[in-house]
Coordinates of C-alpha atoms in Angstrom, one line a residue:
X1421 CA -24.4 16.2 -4.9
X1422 CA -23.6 15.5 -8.6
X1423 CA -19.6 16.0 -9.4
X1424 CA -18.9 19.4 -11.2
X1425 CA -18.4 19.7 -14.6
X1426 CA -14.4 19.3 -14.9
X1427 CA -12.3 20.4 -15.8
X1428 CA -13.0 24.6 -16.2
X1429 CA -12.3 25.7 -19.7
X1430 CA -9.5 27.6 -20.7
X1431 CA -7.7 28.3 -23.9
X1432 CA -5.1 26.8 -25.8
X1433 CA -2.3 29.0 -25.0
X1434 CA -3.1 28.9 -21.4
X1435 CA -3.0 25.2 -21.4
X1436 CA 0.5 25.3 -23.2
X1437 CA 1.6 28.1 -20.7
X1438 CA 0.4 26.1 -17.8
X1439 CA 1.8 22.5 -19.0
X1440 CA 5.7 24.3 -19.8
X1441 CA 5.1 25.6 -16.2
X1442 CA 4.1 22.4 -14.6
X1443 CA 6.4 20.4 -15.7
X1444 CA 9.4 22.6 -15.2
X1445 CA 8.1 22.6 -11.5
X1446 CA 7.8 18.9 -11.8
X1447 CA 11.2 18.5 -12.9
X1448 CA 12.6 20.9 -10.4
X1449 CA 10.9 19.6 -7.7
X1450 CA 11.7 15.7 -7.9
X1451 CA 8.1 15.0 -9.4
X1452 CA 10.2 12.1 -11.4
X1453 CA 10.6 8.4 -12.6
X1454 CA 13.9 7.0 -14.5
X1455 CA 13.3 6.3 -17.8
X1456 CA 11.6 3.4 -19.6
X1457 CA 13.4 0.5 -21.3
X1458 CA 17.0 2.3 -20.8
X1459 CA 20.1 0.3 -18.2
X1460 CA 20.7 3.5 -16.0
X1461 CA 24.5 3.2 -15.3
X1462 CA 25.2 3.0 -11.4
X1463 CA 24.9 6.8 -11.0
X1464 CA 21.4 8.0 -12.4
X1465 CA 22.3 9.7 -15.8
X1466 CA 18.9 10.8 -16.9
X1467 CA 15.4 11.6 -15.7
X1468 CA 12.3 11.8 -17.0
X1469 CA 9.0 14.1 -15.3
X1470 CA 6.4 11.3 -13.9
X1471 CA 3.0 11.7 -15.6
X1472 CA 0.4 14.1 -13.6
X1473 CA -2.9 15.8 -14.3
X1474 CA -2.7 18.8 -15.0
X1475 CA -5.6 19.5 -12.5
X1476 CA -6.7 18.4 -9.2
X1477 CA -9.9 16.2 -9.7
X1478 CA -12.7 17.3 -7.9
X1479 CA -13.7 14.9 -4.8
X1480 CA -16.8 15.0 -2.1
X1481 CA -15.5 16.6 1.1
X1482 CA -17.7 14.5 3.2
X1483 CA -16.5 11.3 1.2
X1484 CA -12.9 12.5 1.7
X1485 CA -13.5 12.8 5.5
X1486 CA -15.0 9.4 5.9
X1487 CA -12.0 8.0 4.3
X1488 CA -9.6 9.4 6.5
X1489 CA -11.9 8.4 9.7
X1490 CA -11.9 4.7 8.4
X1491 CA -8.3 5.0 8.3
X1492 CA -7.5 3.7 11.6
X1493 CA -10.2 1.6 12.4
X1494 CA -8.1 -0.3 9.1
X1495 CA -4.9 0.5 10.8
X1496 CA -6.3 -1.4 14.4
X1497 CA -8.1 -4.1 12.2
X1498 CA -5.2 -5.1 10.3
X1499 CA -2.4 -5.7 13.2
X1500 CA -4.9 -7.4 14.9
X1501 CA -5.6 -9.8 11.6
X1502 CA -1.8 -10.0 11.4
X1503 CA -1.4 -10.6 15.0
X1504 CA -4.2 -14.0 14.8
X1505 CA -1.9 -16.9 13.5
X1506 CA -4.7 -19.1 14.3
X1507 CA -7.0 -17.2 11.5
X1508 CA -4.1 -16.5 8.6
X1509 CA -3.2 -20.3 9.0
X1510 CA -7.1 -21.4 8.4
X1511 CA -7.7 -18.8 5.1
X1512 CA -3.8 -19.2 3.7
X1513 CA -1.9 -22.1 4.8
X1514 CA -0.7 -24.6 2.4
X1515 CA -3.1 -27.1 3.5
X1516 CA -6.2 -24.5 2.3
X1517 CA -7.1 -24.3 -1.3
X1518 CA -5.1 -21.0 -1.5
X1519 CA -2.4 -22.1 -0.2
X1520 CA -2.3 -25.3 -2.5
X1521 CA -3.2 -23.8 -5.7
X1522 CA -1.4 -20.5 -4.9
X1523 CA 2.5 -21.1 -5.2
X1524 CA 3.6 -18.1 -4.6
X1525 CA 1.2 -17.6 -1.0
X1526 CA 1.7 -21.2 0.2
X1527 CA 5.3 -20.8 0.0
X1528 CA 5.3 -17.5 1.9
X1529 CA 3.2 -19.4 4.3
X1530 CA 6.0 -22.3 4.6
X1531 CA 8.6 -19.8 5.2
X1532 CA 6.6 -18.0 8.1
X1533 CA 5.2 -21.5 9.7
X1534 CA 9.0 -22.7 9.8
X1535 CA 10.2 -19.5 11.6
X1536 CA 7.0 -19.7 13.9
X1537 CA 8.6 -23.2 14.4
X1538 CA 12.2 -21.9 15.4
X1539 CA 10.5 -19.4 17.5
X1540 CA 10.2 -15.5 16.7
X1541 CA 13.0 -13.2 18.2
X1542 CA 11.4 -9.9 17.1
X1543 CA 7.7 -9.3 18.8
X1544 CA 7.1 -6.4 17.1
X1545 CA 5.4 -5.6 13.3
X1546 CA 5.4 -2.8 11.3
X1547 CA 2.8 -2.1 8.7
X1548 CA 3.1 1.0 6.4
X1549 CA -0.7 0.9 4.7
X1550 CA -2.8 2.3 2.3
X1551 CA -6.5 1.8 1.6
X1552 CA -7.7 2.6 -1.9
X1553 CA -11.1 3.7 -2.9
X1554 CA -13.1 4.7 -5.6
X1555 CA -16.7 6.9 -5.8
X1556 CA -19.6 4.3 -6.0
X1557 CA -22.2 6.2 -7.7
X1558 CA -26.0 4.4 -7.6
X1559 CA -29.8 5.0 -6.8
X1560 CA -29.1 5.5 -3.3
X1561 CA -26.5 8.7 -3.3
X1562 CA -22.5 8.8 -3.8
X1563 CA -20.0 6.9 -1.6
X1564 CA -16.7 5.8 -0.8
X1565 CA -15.8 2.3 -1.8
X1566 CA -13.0 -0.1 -1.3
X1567 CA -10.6 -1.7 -4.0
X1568 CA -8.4 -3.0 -2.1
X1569 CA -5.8 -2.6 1.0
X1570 CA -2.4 -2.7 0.9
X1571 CA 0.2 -4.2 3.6
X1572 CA 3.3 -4.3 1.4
X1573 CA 5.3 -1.3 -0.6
X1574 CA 2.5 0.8 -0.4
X1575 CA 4.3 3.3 -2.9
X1576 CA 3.6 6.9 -3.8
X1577 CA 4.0 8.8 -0.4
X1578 CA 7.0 11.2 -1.7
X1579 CA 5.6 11.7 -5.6
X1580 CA 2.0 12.2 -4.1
X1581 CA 3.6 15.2 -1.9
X1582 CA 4.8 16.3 -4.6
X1583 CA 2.3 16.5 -7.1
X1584 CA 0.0 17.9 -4.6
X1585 CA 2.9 20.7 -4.1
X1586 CA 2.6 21.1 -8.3
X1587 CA -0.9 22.1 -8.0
X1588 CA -0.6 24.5 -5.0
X1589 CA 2.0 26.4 -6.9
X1590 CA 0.0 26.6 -10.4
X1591 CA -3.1 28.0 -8.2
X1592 CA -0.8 30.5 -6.5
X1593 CA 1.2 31.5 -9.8
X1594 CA -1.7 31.5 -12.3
X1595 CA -4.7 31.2 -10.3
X1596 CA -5.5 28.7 -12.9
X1597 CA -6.6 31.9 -15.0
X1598 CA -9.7 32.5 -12.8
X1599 CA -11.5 29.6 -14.6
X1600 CA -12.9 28.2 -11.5
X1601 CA -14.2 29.6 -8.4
X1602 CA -13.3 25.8 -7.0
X1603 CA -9.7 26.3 -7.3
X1604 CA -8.7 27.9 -4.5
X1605 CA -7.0 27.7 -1.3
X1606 CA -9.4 26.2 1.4
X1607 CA -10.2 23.7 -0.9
X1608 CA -7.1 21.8 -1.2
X1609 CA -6.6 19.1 1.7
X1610 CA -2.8 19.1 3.7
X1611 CA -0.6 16.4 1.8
X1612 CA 1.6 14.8 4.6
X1613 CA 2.2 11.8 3.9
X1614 CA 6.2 11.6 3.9
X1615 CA 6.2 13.0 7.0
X1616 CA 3.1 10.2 8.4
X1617 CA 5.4 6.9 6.8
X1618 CA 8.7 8.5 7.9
X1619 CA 7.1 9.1 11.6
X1620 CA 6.2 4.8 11.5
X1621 CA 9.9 4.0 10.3
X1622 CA 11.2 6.2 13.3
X1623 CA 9.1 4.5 15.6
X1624 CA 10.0 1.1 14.7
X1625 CA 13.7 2.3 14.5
X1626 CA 13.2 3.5 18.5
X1627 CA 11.6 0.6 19.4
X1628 CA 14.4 -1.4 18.3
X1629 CA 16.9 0.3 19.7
X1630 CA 15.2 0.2 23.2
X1631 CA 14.6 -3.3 23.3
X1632 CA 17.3 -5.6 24.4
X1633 CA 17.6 -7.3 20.8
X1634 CA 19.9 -3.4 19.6
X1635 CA 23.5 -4.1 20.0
X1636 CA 25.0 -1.8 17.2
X1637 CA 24.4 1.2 19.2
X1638 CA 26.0 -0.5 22.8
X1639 CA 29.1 -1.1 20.5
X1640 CA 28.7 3.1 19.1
X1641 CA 27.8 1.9 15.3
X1642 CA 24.0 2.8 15.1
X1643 CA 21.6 0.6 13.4
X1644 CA 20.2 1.6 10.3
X1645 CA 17.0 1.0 8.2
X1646 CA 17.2 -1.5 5.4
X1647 CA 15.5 -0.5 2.4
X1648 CA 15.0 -4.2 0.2
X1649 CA 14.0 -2.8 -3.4
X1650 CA 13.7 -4.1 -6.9
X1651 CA 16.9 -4.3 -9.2
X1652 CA 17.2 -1.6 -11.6
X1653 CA 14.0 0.1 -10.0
X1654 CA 12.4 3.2 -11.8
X1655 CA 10.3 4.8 -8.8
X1656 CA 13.7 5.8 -6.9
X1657 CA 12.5 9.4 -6.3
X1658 CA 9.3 8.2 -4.8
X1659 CA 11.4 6.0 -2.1
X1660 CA 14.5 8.4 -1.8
X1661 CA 12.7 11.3 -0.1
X1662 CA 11.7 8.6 2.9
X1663 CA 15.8 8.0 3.5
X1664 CA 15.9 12.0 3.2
X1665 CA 13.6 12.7 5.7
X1666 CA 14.9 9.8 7.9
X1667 CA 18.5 11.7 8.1
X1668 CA 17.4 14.7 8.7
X1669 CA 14.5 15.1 11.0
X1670 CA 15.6 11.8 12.9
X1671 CA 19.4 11.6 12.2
X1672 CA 18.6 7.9 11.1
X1673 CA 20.8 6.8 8.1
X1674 CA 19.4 4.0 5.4
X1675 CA 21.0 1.2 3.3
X1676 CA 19.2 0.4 -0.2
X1677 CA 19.9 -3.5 -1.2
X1678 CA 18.3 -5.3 -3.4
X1679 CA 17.6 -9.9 -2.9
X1680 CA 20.0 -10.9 -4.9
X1681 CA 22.7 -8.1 -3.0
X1682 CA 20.9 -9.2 0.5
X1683 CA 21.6 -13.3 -0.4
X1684 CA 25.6 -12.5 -0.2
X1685 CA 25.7 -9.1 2.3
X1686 CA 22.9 -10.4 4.5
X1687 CA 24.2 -12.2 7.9
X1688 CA 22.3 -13.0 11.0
X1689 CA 24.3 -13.2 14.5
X1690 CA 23.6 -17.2 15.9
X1691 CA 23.2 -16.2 19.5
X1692 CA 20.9 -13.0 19.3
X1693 CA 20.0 -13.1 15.4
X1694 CA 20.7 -9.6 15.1
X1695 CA 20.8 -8.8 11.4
X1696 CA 23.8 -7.5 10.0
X1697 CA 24.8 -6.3 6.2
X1698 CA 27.9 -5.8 4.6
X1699 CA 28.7 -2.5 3.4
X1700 CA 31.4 -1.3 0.8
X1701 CA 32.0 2.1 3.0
X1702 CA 32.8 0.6 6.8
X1703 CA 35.2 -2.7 7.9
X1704 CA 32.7 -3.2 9.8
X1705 CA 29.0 -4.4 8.7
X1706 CA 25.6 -2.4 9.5
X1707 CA 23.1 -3.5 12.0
X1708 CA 19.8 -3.3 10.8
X1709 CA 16.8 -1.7 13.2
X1710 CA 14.0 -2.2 10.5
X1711 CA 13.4 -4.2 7.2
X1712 CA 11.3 -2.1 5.3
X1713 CA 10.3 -3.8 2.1
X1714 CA 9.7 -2.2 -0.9
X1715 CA 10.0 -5.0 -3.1
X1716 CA 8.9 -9.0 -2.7
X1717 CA 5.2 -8.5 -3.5
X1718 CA 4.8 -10.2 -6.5
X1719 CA 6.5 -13.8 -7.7
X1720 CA 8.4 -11.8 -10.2
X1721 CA 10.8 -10.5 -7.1
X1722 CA 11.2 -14.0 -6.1
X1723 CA 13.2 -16.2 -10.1
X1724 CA 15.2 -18.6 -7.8
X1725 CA 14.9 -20.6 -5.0
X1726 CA 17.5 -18.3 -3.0
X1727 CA 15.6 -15.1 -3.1
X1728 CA 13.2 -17.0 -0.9
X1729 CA 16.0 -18.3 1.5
X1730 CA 17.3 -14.7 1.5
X1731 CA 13.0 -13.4 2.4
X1732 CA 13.5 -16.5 5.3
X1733 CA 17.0 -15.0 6.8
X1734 CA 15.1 -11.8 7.0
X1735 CA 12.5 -13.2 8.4
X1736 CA 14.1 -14.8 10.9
X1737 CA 16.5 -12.2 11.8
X1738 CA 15.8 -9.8 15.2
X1739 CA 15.1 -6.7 13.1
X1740 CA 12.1 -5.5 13.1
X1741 CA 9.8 -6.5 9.4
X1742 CA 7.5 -3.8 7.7
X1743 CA 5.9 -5.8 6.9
X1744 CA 6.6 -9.3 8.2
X1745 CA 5.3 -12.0 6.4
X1746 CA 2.3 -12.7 8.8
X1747 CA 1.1 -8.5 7.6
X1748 CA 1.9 -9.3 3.9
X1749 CA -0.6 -12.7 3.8
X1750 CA -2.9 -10.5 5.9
X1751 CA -2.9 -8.5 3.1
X1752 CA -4.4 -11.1 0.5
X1753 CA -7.5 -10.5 -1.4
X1754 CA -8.5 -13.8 0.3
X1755 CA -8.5 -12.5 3.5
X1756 CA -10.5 -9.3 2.0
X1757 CA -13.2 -11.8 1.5
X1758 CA -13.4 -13.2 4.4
X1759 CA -13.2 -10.2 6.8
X1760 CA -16.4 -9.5 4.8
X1761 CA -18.9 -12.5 5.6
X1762 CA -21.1 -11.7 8.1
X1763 CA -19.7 -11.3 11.5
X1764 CA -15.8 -11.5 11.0
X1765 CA -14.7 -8.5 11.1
X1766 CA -16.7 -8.0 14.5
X1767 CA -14.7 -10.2 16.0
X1768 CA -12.1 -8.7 15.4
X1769 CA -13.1 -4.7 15.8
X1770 CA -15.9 -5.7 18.5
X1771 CA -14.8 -8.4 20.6
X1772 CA -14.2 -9.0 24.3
X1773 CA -11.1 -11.0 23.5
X1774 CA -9.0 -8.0 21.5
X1775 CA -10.2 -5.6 24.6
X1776 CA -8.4 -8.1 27.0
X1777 CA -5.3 -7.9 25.7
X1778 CA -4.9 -4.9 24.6
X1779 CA -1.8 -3.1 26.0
X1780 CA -2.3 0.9 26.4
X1781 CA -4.7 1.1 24.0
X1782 CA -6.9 3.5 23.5
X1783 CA -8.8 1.7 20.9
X1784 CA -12.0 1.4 21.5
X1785 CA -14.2 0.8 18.5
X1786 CA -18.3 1.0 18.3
X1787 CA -21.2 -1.4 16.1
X1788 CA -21.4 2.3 14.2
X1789 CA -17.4 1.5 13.4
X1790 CA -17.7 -1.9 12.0
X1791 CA -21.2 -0.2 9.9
X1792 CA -18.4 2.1 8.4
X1793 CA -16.4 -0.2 7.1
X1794 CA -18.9 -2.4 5.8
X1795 CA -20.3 0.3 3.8
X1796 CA -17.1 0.7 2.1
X1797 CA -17.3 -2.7 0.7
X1798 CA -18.4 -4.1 -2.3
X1799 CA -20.0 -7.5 -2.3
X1800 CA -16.7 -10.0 -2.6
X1801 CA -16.8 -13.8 -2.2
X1802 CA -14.5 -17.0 -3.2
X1803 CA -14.6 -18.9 -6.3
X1804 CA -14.4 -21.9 -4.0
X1805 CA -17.7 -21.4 -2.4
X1806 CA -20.9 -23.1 -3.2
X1807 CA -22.4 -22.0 -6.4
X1808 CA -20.0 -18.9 -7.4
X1809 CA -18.6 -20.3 -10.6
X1810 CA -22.0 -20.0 -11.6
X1811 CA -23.0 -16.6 -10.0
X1812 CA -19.8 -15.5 -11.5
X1813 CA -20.3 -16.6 -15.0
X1814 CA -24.1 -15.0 -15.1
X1815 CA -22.9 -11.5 -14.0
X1816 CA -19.4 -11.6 -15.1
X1817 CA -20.5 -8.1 -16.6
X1818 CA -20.8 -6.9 -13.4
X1819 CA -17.9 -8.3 -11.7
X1820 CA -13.8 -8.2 -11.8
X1821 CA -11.6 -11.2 -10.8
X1822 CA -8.6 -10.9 -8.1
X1823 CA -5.7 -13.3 -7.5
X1824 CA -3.4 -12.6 -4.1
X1825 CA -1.4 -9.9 -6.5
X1826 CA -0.4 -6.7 -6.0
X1827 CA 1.1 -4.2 -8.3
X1828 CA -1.5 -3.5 -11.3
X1829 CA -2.6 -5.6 -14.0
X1830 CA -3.4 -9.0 -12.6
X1831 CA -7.0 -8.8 -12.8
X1832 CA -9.9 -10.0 -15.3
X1833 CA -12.8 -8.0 -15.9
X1834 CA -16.5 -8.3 -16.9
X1835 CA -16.8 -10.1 -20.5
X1836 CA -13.4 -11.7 -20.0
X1837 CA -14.5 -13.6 -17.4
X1838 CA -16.1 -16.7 -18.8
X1839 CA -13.1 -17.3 -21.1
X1840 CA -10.9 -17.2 -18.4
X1841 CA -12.7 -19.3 -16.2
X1842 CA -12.4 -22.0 -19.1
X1843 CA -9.4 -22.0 -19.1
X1844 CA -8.6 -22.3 -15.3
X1845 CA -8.7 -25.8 -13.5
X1846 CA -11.4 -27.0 -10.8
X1847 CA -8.4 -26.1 -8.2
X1848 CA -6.6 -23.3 -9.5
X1849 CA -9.9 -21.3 -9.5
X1850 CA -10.2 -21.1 -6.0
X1851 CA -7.3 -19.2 -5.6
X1852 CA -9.0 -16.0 -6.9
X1853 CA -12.1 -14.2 -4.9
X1854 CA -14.6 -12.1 -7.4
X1855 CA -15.5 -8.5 -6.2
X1856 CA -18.7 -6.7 -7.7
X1857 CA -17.6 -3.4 -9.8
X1858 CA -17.4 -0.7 -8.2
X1859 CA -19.7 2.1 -10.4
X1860 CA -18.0 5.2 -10.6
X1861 CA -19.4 8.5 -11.6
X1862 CA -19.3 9.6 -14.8
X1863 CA -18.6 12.6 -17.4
X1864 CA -15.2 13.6 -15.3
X1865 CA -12.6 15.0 -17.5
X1866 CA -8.9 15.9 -16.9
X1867 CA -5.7 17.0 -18.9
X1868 CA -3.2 13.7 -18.3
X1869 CA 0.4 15.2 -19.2
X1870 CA 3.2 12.4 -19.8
X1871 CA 6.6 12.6 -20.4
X1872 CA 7.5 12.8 -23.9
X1873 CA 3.8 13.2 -25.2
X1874 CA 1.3 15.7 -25.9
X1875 CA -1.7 16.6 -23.2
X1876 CA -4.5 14.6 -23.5
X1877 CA -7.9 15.4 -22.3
X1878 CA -10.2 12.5 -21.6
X1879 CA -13.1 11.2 -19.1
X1880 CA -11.2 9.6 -16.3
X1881 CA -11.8 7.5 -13.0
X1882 CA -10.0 8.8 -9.7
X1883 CA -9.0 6.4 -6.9
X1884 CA -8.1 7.8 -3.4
X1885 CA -5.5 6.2 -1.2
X1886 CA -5.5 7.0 2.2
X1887 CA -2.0 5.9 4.5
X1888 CA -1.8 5.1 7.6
X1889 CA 0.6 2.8 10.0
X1890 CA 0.7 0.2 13.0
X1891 CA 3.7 -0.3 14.8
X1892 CA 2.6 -3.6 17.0
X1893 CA 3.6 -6.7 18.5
X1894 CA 2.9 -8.9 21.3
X1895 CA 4.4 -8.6 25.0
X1896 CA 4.5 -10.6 28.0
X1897 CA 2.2 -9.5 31.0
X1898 CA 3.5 -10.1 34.5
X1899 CA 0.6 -8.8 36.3
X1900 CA -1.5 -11.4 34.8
X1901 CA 0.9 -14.1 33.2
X1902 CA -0.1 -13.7 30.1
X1903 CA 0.8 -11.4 26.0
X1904 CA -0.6 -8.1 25.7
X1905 CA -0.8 -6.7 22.3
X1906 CA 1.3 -3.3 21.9
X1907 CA -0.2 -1.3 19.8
X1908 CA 1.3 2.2 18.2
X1909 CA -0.9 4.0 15.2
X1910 CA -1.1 6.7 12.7
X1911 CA -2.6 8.0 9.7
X1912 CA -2.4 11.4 7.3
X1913 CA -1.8 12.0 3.7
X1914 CA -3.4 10.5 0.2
X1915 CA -2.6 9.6 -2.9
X1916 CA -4.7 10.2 -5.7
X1917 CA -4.6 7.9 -9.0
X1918 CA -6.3 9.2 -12.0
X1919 CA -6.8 7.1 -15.1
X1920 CA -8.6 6.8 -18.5
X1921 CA -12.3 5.8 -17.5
X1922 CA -12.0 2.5 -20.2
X1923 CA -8.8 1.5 -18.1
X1924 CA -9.9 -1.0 -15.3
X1925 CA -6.5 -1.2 -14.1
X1926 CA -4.7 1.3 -11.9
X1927 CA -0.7 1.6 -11.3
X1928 CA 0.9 4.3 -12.1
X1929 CA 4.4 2.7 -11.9
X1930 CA 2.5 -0.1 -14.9
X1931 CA 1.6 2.9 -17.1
X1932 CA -2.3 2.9 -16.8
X1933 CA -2.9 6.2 -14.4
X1934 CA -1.3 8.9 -13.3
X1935 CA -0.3 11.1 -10.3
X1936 CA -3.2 13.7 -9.2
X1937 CA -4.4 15.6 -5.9
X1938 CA -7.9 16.8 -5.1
X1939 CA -10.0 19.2 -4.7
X1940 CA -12.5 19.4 -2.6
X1941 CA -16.3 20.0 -3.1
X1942 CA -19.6 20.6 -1.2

């Protein structure tokens, strides 16, 4: 069925009413980012509301419910991907085209094939995902499709609980002024996804401390979670409520540092390789149980050859990585591409070989499966393959260019893709993949409220993020002399991402969308 018309009128005062009491509730509530452009002191001095609609967008229940099931077949796919060093090394290594032409991805590579090389301490990965998706409207019906799928810093699990907690209390409080008979109760999905990511930290946090690699706790100093952020970062109050709900539903403390801290407080134990950090508050320096990285995406977290030594100590260190650097290639666009030629991802979801190994597993996965997720992509392919420059030049209208990026605003779209193409070398162009656009519905409308500004209604584009996570690793088999792969999943809560329909890009944190939570509709 067509989208409704959205959103429901109602009139000026009630729209002035209902921003004042949104974002009072947004600023009450921890709904917030630092502010732009300004050097916060140490201590926080100011905050700012982050941008939301001021409605939930209306979104297909059966659509919403397929991406939630696909959620972890993706969470089983990936830390099997991530598990196959023999398949990362053919698509990534520095000896393929992406690896040669892509700096910052063949030297990731180089520092994971050297640690490969020393041997791995730490069997077990954690991966704290999100698949995004937008509605793919065309002659044959509405659908889910994929944009992408994230392995690293997938952000927005505290500020997406809280903006779906904004709407719930303007629909209690105002009802939303009767406009809509949508706008009720059993239409609004449960939001959990602090509680999902916090529930994989705590898992990975155990598993450490059972395995014979935890010493802190034998010596009464318990190990703590490493948080590795960006320097002077504004989405703090979407990563503090993690720590939060660490401490007090777990009783599991967290230390923030960021590279350059980590390349003078980071120290690794010779004999064990235990990872330790130096703290300001205790003589003694913290164990660390898990790495979880919410920074060292993008080449911008990496100015000087030291941030990379400091990525390789972590790397090498006994604590357990979310994600390590075998999840975070896993995660290329590249390997998006390839999962999607004919008969990859089968052997990977489908084979005898994964069914061997697998450890406790309850994941068993059917041809109906694999259909699932192939319906949710879009037709992608490498620059590098026969006869794409050319297929991408003639329907460059219909396509948008990827690098091995994440974070917003490193794509080219449709009419800037010739000109672009120009201008890149024989070699550098087959670092990127091309992905047909994905057609979303039109005539959607919502009220986008940012800090500072007055509402603005306009026709907007809404992409769903679904999180899930895969605590996983391989472990020696007595019984039959051989690895068995561990594997521990979950999934629950979204985000929602709504933007101006004539933005192609998407990050909230880069300015282009902003927060949202949906309704659903029959």
């Amino acid at each position: 069925m067509p989208l409704p018309k959205w959103p429901p009128a109602i009139s000026p005062s009630q729209l002035e009413e209902l921003r004042l009491i949104a974002t009072t509730y947004a600023l009450s509530h921890g709904l917030l980012y630092l502010p732009p452009g300004q050097q916060q002191p140490p201590a926080p001095s100011s905050a700012i509301h982050a941008p939301f609609a001021l409605f939930p967008s209306p979104f297909p229940r059966t659509l919403f419910t397929h991406a939630q099931d696909l959620q972890q077949i993706y969470n089983v796919l990936y830390a099997r991907v991530a598990s196959d060093t023999e398949f990362l090394d053919r698509v990534l290594s520095a000896e393929t085209a992406v690896g040669r032409v892509d700096e910052f991805v063949g030297t990731l590579w180089k520092i994971w094939k050297e640690v490969r090389s020393e041997g791995l301490v730490q069997p077990l990965q954690l991966g704290i995902f999100r698949s995004d998706y937008l509605l793919h409207e065309d002659g044959d019906g509405m659908d889910i499709k994929q944009v992408e799928f994230n392995t690293i810093s997938a952000s927005f699990g505290g500020l997406s609980q809280a903006v779906d907690g904004l709407h719930r209390y303007l629909m209690a409080s105002t009802g939303y002024y009767s406009c809509s008979p949508i706008l009720k109760e059993s239409n609004v999905p449960p939001n959990n996804t602090l509680a999902e990511i916090v529930s994989g930290l705590a898992q990975a946090h155990k598993a450490y401390l059972q395995s014979k690699l935890n010493s802190a706790s034998n010596q009464g100093h318990p190990a703590q979670i490493l948080f590795v952020t960006q320097p002077n970062e504004r989405n703090v109050f979407d990563q503090r409520p993690l720590e939060y709900e660490l401490l007090n539903t777990y009783n599991i403390r967290v230390i923030r540092r960021t590279f350059e801290e980590l390349a003078t407080q980071a120290h690794i134990q010779d004999s064990t390789r235990v990872l330790l950090v130096d703290t300001s508050t205790s003589p003694d320096p913290v164990e660390v149980s898990v790495v979880y990285f919410r920074a060292g995406y993008t080449p911008v977290d990496y100015p000087t050859s030291t941030h990379f030594d400091t990525r390789k100590t972590l790397e090498r260190s006994a604590a357990i990585k979310c994600p390590s650097l075998a999840l975070q290639l896993a995660g290329s666009k590249k390997v998006q591409a390839v999962l999607s030629r004919p008969g990859v991802v089968e052997t990977f979801i489908l084979s005898d070989r994964w069914a061997a190994i697998s450890q406790d597993n309850p994941h068993s996965f059917t041809g109906e499966d694999v259909d699932g997720l192939r319906r949710s992509w879009m037709e992608m392919y490498g620059l590098e393959e026969e006869g794409a420059i050319e297929k991408a030049r003639k329907d460059a209208q219909e396509l948008v260019l990827k690098p091995q990026r994440e974070g917003g605003g490193n794509n080219v779209y449709k009419g800037h893709i010739p000109e672009f193409l120009d201008g890149l070398s024989e070699k550098e162009r087959e670092a990127w993949i091309a992905m047909a656009l994905i057609k979303v519905p039109k005539g959607v409308e919502n009220t986008l409220v940012r800090s500072g500004s007055e509402p603005v209604r306009a026709n907007v584009v809404c992409e769903l993020g679904i999180f899930g996570w895969a605590l996983f690793g391989y472990e020696s088999d007595p019984s039959t002399d051989g690895k068995k792969l561990k594997l521990e999943e979950g999934s629950g809560g979204y985000l929602l991402r709504t933007k101006g329909e004539d933005s192609d890009e998407g990050g909230v944190a880069t300015g282009f969308s902003v927060l949202d939570s949906v309704i659903l509709v029959d």
